[in-house]
XYZ file of N, CA and C in Angstrom:
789
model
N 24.121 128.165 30.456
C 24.938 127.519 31.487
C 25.059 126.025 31.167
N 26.373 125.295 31.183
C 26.663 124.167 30.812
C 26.384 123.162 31.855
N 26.370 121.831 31.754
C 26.070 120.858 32.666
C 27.101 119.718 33.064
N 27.393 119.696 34.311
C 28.633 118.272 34.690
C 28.075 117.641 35.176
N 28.166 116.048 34.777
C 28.072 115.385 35.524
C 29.342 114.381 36.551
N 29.698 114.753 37.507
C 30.467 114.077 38.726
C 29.921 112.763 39.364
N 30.988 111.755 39.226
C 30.466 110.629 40.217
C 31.635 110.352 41.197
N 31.111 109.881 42.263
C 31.837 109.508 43.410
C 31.882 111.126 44.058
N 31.229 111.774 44.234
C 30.604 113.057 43.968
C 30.736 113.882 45.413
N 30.178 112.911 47.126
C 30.263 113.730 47.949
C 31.446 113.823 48.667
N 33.272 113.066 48.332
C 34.403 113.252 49.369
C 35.033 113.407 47.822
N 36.331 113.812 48.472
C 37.613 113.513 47.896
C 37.577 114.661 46.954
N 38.231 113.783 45.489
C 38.413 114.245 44.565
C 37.179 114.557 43.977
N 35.951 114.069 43.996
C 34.460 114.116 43.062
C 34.086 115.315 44.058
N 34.354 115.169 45.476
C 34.012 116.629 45.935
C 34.583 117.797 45.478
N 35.626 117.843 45.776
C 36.508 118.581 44.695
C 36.396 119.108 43.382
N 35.970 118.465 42.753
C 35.594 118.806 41.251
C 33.875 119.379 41.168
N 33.462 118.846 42.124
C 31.854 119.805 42.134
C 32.148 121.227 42.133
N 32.674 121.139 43.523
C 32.857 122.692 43.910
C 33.941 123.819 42.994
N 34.965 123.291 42.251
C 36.017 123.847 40.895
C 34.698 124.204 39.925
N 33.623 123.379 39.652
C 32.800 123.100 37.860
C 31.394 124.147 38.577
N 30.982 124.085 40.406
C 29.671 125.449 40.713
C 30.915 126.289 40.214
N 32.047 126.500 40.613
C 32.759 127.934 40.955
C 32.326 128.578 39.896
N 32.714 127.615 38.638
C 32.380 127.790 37.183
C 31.313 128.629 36.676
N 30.550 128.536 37.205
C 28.813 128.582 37.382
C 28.406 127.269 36.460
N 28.996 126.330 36.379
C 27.844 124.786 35.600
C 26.431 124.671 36.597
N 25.809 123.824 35.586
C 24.995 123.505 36.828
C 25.363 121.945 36.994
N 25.034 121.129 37.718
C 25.596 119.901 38.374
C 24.480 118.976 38.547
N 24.984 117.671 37.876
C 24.615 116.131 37.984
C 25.629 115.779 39.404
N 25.064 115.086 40.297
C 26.065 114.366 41.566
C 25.523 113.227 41.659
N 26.309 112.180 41.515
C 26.292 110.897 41.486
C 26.918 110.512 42.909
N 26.156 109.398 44.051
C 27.176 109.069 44.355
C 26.077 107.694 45.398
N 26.606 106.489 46.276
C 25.429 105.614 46.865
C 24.255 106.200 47.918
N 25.429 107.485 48.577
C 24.431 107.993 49.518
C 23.619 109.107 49.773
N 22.431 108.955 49.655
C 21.207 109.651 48.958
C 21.739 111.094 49.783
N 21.849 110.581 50.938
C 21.837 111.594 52.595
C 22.931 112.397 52.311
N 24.325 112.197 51.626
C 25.231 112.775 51.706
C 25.214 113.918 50.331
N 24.303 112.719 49.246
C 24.037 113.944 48.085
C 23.349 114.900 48.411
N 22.544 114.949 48.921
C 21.135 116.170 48.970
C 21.984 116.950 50.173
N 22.920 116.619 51.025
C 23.454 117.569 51.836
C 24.768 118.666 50.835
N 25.524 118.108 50.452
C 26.615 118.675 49.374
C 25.775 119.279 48.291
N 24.726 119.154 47.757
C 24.254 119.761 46.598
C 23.531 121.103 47.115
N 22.800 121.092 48.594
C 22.425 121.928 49.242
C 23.486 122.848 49.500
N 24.824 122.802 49.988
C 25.644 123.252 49.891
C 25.925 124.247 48.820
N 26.038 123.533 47.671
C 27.066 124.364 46.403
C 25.725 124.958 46.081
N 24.038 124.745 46.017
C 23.378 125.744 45.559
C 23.616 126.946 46.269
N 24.157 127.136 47.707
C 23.443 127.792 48.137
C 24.656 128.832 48.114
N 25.602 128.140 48.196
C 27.301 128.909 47.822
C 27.552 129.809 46.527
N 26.676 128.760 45.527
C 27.321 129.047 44.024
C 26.300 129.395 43.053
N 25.468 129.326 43.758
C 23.581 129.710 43.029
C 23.339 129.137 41.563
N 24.104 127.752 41.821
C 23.406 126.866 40.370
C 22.771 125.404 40.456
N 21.998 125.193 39.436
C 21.332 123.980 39.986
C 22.338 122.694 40.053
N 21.656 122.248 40.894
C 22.307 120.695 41.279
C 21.510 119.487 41.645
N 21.474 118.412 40.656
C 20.491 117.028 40.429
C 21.260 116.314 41.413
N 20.678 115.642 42.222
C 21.032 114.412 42.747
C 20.854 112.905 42.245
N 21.530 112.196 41.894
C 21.482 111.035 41.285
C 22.068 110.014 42.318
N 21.723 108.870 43.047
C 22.157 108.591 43.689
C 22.127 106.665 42.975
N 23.312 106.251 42.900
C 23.540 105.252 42.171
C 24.491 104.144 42.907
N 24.782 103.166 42.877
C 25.915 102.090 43.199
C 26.319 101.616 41.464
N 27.511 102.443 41.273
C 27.823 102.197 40.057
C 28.905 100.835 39.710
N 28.597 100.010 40.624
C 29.559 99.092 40.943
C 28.232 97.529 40.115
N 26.623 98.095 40.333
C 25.977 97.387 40.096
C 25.162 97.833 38.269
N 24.503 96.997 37.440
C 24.060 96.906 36.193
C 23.064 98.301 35.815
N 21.941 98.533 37.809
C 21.032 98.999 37.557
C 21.573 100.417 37.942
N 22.713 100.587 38.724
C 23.522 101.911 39.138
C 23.431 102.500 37.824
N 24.691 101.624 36.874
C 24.864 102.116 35.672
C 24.046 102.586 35.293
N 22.779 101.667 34.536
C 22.087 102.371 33.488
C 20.897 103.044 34.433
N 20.956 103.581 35.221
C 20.383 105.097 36.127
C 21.059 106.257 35.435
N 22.692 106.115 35.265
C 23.375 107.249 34.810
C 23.649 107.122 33.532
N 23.214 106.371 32.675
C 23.999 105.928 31.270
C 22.235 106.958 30.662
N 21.230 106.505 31.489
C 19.990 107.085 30.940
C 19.744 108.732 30.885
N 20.272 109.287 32.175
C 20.814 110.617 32.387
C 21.731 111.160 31.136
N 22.824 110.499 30.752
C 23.446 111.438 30.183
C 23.084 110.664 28.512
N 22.233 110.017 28.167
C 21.402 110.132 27.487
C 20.250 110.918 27.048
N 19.998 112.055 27.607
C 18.700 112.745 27.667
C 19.138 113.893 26.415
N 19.046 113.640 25.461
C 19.246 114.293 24.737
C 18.804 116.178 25.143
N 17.174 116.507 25.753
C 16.833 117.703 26.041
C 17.380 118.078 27.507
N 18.520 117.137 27.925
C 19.495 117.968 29.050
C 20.908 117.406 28.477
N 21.309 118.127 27.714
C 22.924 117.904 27.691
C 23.682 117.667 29.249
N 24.587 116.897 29.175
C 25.642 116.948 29.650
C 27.062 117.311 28.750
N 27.391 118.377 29.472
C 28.975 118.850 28.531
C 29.711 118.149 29.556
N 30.070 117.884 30.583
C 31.026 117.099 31.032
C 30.801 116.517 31.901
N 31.692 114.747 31.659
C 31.204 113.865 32.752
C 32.900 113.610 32.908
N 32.758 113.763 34.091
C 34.221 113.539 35.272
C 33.419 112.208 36.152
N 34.387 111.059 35.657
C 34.181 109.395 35.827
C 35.234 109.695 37.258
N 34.563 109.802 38.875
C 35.627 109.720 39.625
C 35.481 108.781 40.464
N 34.227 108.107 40.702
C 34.025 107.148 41.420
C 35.075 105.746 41.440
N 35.421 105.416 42.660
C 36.116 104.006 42.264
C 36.763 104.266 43.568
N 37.526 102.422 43.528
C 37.847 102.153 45.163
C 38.942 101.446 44.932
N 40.405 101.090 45.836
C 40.725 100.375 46.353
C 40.781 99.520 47.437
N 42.168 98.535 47.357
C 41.724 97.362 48.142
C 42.537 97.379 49.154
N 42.748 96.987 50.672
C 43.891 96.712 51.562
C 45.060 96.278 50.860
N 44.646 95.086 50.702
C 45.319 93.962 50.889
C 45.778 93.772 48.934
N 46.268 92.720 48.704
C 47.282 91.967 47.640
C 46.016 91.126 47.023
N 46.136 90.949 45.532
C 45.339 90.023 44.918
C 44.577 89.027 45.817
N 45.752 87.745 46.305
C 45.552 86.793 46.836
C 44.823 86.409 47.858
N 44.963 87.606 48.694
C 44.580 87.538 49.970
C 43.354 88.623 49.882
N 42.575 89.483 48.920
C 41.746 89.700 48.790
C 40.481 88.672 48.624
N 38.854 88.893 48.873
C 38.283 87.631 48.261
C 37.683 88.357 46.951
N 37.591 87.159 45.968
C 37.151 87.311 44.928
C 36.082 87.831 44.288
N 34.813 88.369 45.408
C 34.327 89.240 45.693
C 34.458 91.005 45.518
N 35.066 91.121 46.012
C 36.218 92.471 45.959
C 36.977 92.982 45.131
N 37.348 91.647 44.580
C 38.033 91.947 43.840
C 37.202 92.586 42.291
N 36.010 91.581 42.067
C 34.474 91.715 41.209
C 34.411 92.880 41.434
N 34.477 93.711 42.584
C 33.382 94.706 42.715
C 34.425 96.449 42.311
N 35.614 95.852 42.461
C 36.930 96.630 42.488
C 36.669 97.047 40.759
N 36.759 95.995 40.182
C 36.446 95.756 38.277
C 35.440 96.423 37.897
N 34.353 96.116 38.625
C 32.776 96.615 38.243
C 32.708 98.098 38.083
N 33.417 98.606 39.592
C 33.453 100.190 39.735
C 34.414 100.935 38.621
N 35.979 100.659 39.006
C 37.273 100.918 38.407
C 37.069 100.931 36.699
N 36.482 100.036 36.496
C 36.794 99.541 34.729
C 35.316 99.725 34.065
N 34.002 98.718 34.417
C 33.295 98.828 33.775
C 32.590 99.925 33.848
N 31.974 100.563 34.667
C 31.352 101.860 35.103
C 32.085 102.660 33.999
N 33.392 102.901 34.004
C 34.128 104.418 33.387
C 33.755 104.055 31.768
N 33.777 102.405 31.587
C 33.326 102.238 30.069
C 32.090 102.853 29.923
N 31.419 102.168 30.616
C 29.525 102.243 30.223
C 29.463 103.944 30.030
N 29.574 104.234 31.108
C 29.582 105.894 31.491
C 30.056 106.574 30.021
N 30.936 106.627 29.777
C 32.063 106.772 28.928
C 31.308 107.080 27.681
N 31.068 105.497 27.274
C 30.226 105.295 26.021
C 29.075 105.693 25.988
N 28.448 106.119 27.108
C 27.028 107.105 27.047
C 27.416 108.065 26.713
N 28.307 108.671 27.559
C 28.327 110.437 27.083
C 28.827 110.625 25.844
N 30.108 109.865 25.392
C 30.225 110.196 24.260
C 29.578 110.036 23.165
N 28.495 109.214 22.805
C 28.128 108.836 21.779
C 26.325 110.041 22.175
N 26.418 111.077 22.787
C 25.139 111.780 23.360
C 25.840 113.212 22.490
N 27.069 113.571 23.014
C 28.330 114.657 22.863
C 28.418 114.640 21.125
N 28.680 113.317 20.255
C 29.045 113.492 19.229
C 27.934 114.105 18.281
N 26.878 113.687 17.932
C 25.939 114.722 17.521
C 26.055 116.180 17.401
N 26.565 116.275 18.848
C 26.549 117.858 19.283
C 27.748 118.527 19.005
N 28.920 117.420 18.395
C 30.142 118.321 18.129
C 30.872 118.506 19.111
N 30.495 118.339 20.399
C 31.584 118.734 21.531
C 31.162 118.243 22.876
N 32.003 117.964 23.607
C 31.409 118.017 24.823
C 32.776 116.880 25.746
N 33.091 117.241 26.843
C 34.354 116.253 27.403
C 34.271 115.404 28.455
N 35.529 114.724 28.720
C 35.104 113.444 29.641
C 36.463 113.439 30.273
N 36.402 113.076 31.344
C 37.578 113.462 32.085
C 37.706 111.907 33.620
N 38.294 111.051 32.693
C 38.526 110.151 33.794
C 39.685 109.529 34.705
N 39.432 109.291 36.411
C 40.195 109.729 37.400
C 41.025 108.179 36.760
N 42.146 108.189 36.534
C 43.569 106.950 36.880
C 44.147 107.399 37.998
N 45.696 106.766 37.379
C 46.581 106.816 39.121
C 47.561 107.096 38.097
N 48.853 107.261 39.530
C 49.798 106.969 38.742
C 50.332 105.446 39.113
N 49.314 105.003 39.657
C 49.894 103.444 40.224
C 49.449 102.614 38.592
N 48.831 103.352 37.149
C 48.857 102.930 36.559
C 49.373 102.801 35.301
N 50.535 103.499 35.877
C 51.739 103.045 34.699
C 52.836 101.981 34.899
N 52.495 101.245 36.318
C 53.300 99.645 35.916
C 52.620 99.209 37.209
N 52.969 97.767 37.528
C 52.383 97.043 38.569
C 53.244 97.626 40.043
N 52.039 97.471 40.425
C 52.373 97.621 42.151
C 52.361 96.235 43.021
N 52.962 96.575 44.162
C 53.237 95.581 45.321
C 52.694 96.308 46.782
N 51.490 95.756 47.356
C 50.752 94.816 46.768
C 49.991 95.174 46.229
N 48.215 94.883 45.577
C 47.664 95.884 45.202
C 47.457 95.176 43.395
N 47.607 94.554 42.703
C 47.914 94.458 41.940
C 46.707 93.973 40.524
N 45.671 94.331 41.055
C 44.223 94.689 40.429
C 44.058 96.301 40.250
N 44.367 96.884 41.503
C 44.210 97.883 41.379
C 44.809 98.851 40.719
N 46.272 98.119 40.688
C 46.937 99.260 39.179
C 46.622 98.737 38.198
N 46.188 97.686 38.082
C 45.500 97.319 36.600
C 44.337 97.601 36.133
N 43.449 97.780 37.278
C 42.394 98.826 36.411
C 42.390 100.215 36.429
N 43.763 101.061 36.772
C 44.415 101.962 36.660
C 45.185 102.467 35.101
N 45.471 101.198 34.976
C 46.423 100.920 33.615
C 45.262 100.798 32.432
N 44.125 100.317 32.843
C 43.295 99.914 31.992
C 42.243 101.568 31.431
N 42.246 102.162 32.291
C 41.899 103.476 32.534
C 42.510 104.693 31.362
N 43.629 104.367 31.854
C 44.996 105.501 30.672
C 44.820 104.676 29.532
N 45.070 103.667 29.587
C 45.027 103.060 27.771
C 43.572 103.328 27.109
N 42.481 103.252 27.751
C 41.246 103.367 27.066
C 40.590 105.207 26.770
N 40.999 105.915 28.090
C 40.852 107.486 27.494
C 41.627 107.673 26.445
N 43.608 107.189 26.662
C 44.029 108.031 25.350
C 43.737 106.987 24.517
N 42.979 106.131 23.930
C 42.532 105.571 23.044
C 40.917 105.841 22.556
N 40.489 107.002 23.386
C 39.199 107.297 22.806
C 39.713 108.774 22.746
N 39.855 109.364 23.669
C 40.898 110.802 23.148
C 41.244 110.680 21.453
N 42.026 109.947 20.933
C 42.537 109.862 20.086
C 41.402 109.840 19.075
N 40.613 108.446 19.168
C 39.717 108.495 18.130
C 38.862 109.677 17.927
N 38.586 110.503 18.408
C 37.294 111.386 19.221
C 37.763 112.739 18.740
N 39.066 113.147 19.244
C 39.852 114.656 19.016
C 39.802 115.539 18.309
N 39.477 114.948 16.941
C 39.003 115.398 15.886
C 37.765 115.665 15.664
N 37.128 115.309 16.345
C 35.830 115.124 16.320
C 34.622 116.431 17.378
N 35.692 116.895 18.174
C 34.828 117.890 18.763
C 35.100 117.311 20.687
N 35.056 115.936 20.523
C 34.844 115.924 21.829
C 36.442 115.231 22.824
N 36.283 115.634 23.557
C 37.936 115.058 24.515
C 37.777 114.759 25.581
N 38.870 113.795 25.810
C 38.902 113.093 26.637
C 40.208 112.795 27.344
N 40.524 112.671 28.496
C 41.371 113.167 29.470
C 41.535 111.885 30.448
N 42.631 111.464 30.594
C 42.835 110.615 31.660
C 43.612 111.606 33.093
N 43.487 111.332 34.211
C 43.751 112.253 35.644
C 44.671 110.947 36.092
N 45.712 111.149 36.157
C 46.752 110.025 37.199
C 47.871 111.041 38.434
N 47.151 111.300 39.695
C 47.239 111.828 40.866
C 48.481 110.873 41.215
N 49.144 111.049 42.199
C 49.336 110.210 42.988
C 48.466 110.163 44.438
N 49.533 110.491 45.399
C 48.818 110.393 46.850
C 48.186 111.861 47.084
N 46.713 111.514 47.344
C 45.779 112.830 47.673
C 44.939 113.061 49.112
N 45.707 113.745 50.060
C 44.398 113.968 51.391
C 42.855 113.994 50.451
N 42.643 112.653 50.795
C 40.985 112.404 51.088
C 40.554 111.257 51.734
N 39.493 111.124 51.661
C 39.159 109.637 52.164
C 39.389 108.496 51.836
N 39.996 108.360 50.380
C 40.369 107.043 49.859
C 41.066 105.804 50.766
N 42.187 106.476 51.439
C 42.860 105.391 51.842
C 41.880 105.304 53.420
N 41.557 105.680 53.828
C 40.895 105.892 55.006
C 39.907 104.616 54.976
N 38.785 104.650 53.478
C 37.916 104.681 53.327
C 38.145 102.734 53.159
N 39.928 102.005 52.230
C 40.115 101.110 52.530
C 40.859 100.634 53.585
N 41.100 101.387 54.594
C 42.086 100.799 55.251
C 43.337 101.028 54.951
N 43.590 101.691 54.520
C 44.734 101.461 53.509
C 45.960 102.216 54.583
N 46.398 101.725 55.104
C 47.813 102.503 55.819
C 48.298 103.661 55.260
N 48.453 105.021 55.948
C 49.085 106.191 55.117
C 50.519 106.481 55.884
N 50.539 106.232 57.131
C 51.854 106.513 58.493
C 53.070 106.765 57.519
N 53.743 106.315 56.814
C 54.769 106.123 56.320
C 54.996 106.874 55.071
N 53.957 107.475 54.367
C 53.983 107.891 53.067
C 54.573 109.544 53.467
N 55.470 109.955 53.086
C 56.664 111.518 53.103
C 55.300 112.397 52.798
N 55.717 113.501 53.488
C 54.210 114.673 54.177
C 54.441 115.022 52.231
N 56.096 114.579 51.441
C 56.112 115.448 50.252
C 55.828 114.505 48.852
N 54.814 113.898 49.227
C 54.243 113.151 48.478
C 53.037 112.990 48.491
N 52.239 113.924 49.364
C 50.923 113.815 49.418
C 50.740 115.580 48.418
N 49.540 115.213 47.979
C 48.732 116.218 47.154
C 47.179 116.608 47.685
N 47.118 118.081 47.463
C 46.408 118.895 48.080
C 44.721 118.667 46.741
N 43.487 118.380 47.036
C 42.399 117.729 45.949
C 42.254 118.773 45.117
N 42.097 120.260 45.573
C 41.619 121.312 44.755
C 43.061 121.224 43.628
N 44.229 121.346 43.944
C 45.167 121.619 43.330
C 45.258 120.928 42.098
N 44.463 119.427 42.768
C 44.792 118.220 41.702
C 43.334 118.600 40.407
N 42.664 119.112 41.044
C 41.310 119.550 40.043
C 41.580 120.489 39.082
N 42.062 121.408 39.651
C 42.933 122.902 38.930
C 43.434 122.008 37.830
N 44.706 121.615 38.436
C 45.785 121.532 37.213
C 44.926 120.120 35.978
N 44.151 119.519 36.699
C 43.290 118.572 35.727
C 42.014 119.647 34.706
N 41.331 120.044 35.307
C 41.033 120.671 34.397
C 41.499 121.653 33.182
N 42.724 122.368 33.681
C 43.676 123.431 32.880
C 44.257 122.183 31.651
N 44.550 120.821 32.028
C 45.266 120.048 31.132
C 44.134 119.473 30.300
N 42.658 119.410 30.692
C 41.634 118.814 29.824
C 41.503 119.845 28.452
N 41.682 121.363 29.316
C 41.260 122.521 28.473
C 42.555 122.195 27.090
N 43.570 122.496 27.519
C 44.551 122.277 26.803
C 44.866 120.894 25.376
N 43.529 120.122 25.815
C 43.191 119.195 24.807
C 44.340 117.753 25.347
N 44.839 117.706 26.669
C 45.875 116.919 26.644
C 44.959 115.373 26.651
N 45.821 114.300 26.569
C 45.381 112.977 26.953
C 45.553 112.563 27.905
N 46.069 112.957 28.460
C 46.570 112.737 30.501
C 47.115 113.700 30.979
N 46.697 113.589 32.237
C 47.206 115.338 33.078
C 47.879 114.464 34.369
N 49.113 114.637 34.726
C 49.770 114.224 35.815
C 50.409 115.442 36.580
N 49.059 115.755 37.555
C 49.477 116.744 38.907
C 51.041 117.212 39.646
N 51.418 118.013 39.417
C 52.887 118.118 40.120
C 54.145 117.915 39.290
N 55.169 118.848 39.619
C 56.057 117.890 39.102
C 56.801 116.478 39.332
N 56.633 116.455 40.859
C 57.093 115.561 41.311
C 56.293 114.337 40.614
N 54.929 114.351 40.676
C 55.110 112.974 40.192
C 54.732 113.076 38.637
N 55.195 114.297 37.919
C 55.310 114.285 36.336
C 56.869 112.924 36.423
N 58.009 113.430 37.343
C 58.785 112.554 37.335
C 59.061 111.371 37.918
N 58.500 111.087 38.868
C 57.887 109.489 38.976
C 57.105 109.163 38.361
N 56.269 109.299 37.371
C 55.273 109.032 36.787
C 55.941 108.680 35.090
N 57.201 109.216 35.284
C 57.698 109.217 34.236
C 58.887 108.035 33.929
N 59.296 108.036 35.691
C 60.335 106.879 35.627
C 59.605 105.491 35.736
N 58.736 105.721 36.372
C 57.566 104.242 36.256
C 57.083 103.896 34.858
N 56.687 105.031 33.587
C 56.118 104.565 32.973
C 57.149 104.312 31.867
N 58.472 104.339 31.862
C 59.526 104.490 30.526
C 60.854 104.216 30.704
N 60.561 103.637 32.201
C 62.145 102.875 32.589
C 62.137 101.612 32.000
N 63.234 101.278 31.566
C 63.246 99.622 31.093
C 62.482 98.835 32.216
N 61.677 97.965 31.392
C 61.136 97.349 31.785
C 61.385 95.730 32.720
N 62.276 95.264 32.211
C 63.554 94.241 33.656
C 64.036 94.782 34.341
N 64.194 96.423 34.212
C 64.558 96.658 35.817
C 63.387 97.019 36.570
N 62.358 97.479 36.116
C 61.222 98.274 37.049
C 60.916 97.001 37.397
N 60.840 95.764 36.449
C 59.904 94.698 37.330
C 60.890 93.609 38.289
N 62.502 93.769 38.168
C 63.610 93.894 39.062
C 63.158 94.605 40.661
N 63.019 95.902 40.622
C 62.872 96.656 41.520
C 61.317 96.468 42.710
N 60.035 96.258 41.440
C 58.966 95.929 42.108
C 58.611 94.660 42.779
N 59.374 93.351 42.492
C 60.134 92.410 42.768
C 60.072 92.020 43.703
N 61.652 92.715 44.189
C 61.928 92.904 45.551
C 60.910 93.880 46.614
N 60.479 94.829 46.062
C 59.134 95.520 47.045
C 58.499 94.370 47.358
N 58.257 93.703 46.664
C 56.611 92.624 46.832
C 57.428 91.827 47.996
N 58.890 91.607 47.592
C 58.909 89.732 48.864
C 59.587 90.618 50.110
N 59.675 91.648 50.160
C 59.763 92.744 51.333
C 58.452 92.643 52.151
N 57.350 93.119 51.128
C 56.156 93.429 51.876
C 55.285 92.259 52.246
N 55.841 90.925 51.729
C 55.305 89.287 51.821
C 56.164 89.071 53.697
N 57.753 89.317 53.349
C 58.261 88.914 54.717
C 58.014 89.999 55.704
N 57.761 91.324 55.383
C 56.714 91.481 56.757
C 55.318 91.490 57.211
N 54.732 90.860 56.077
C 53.291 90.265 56.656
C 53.287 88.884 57.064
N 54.755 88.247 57.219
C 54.627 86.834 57.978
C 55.268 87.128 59.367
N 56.048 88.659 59.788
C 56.093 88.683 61.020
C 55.599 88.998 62.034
């Protein structure tokens, strides 16, 4: 029986992907800050899916989070065959009006974590010839958003660095997968504040669905898996439309969403 390790592990999408990788029969690494919420969800899927499940409970946003989990999937006499990087957060608000704080901690989670992480498992995996990595993007990271505009960048930073280790790696036994969702019922936006009222009921995405079709596209050896068709084709006009008009178009979003936060 093979081993995953999941972070951001007890909502959303990391919930999601636990319960797809027990269905599996894996047994399960769960990463996530709250001790209380791991040992309740892991109690869960043992008792559902009758495989083991470690609790790791980390703030991967901090040095000592990291190397808690960088040491884990270091253990040479417990493989990990797959680490699904899902942890990470957004912000309310716009660069500016974020504090710089937040913005640190947005980077720490989003970008450095998926490296560190990243570069543990893979360099544990290559020895062994195989083993995959599967990390969560957006599709907010195939051009800049309004407002928000850290957060598609460590979105953007996300897709360029899987299919750039994908690539190097492929040959090699082990793969690697970037996930760019769009809008998903979970806690994310909840979790920042983040206004949902306005977003079309046909633009939201269902988590299991988004796990399914992510895993079927990891299997398939792809470098990015984009859920749906719908946003295969927004995802497509964002990432390969000329570029003076998309940043034409995002533009005007931004001094839209500037003049109604001065009324």
């Amino acid at each position: 029986m093979t081993t995953a390790l999941v972070t951001g592990a007890t909502a959303g999408l990391g919930a999601a992907f636990a319960r797809a990788l027990a269905a599996e029969r894996r047994d399960l690494i769960l990463v996530a800050r709250d001790g209380d919420r791991l040992a309740a969800t892991a109690k869960e899927l043992t008792e559902k899916y009758s495989v083991q499940v470690e609790i790791l409970p980390a703030d991967l946003a901090s040095d000592d989070g990291c190397a808690r989990v960088e040491a884990r999937l270091a253990d040479a006499d417990r493989p990990v065959e797959l680490l699904v990087n899902n942890a990470g957060i957004g912000l309310r608000s716009g660069f500016v009006e974020n504090s710089i704080a937040d913005e640190e901690r947005m980077l720490a989670l989003n970008v450095r974590a998926v490296m560190r992480l990243t570069h543990a498992a893979v360099r544990s995996m290559l020895p062994r010839g195989h083993g995959d990595v599967l990390n969560v993007s957006s599709v907010a990271g195939f051009g800049p958003t309004a407002p928000g505009s850290t957060y598609s960048a460590t979105k953007a930073w996300v897709i360029t660095f899987s299919e750039s280790v994908h690539l190097t790696l492929k040959h090699r036994g082990v793969r690697v997968i970037a996930l760019c969702p769009g809008f998903v019922r979970t806690e994310f936006h909840q979790r920042a504040e983040i206004p949902t009222a306005d977003i079309p009921d046909a633009l939201w995405l269902d988590a299991d669905d988004v796990v399914r079709d992510a895993l079927a596209d990891l299997r398939r050896g792809r470098p990015t898996s984009v859920p749906s068709v719908r946003y295969k084709v927004l995802g497509g006009i964002v990432r390969y439309a000329p570029r003076p008009i998309f940043l034409r178009v995002i533009g005007r979003a931004a001094k839209a969403v500037g003049r109604g936060r001065q009324n």
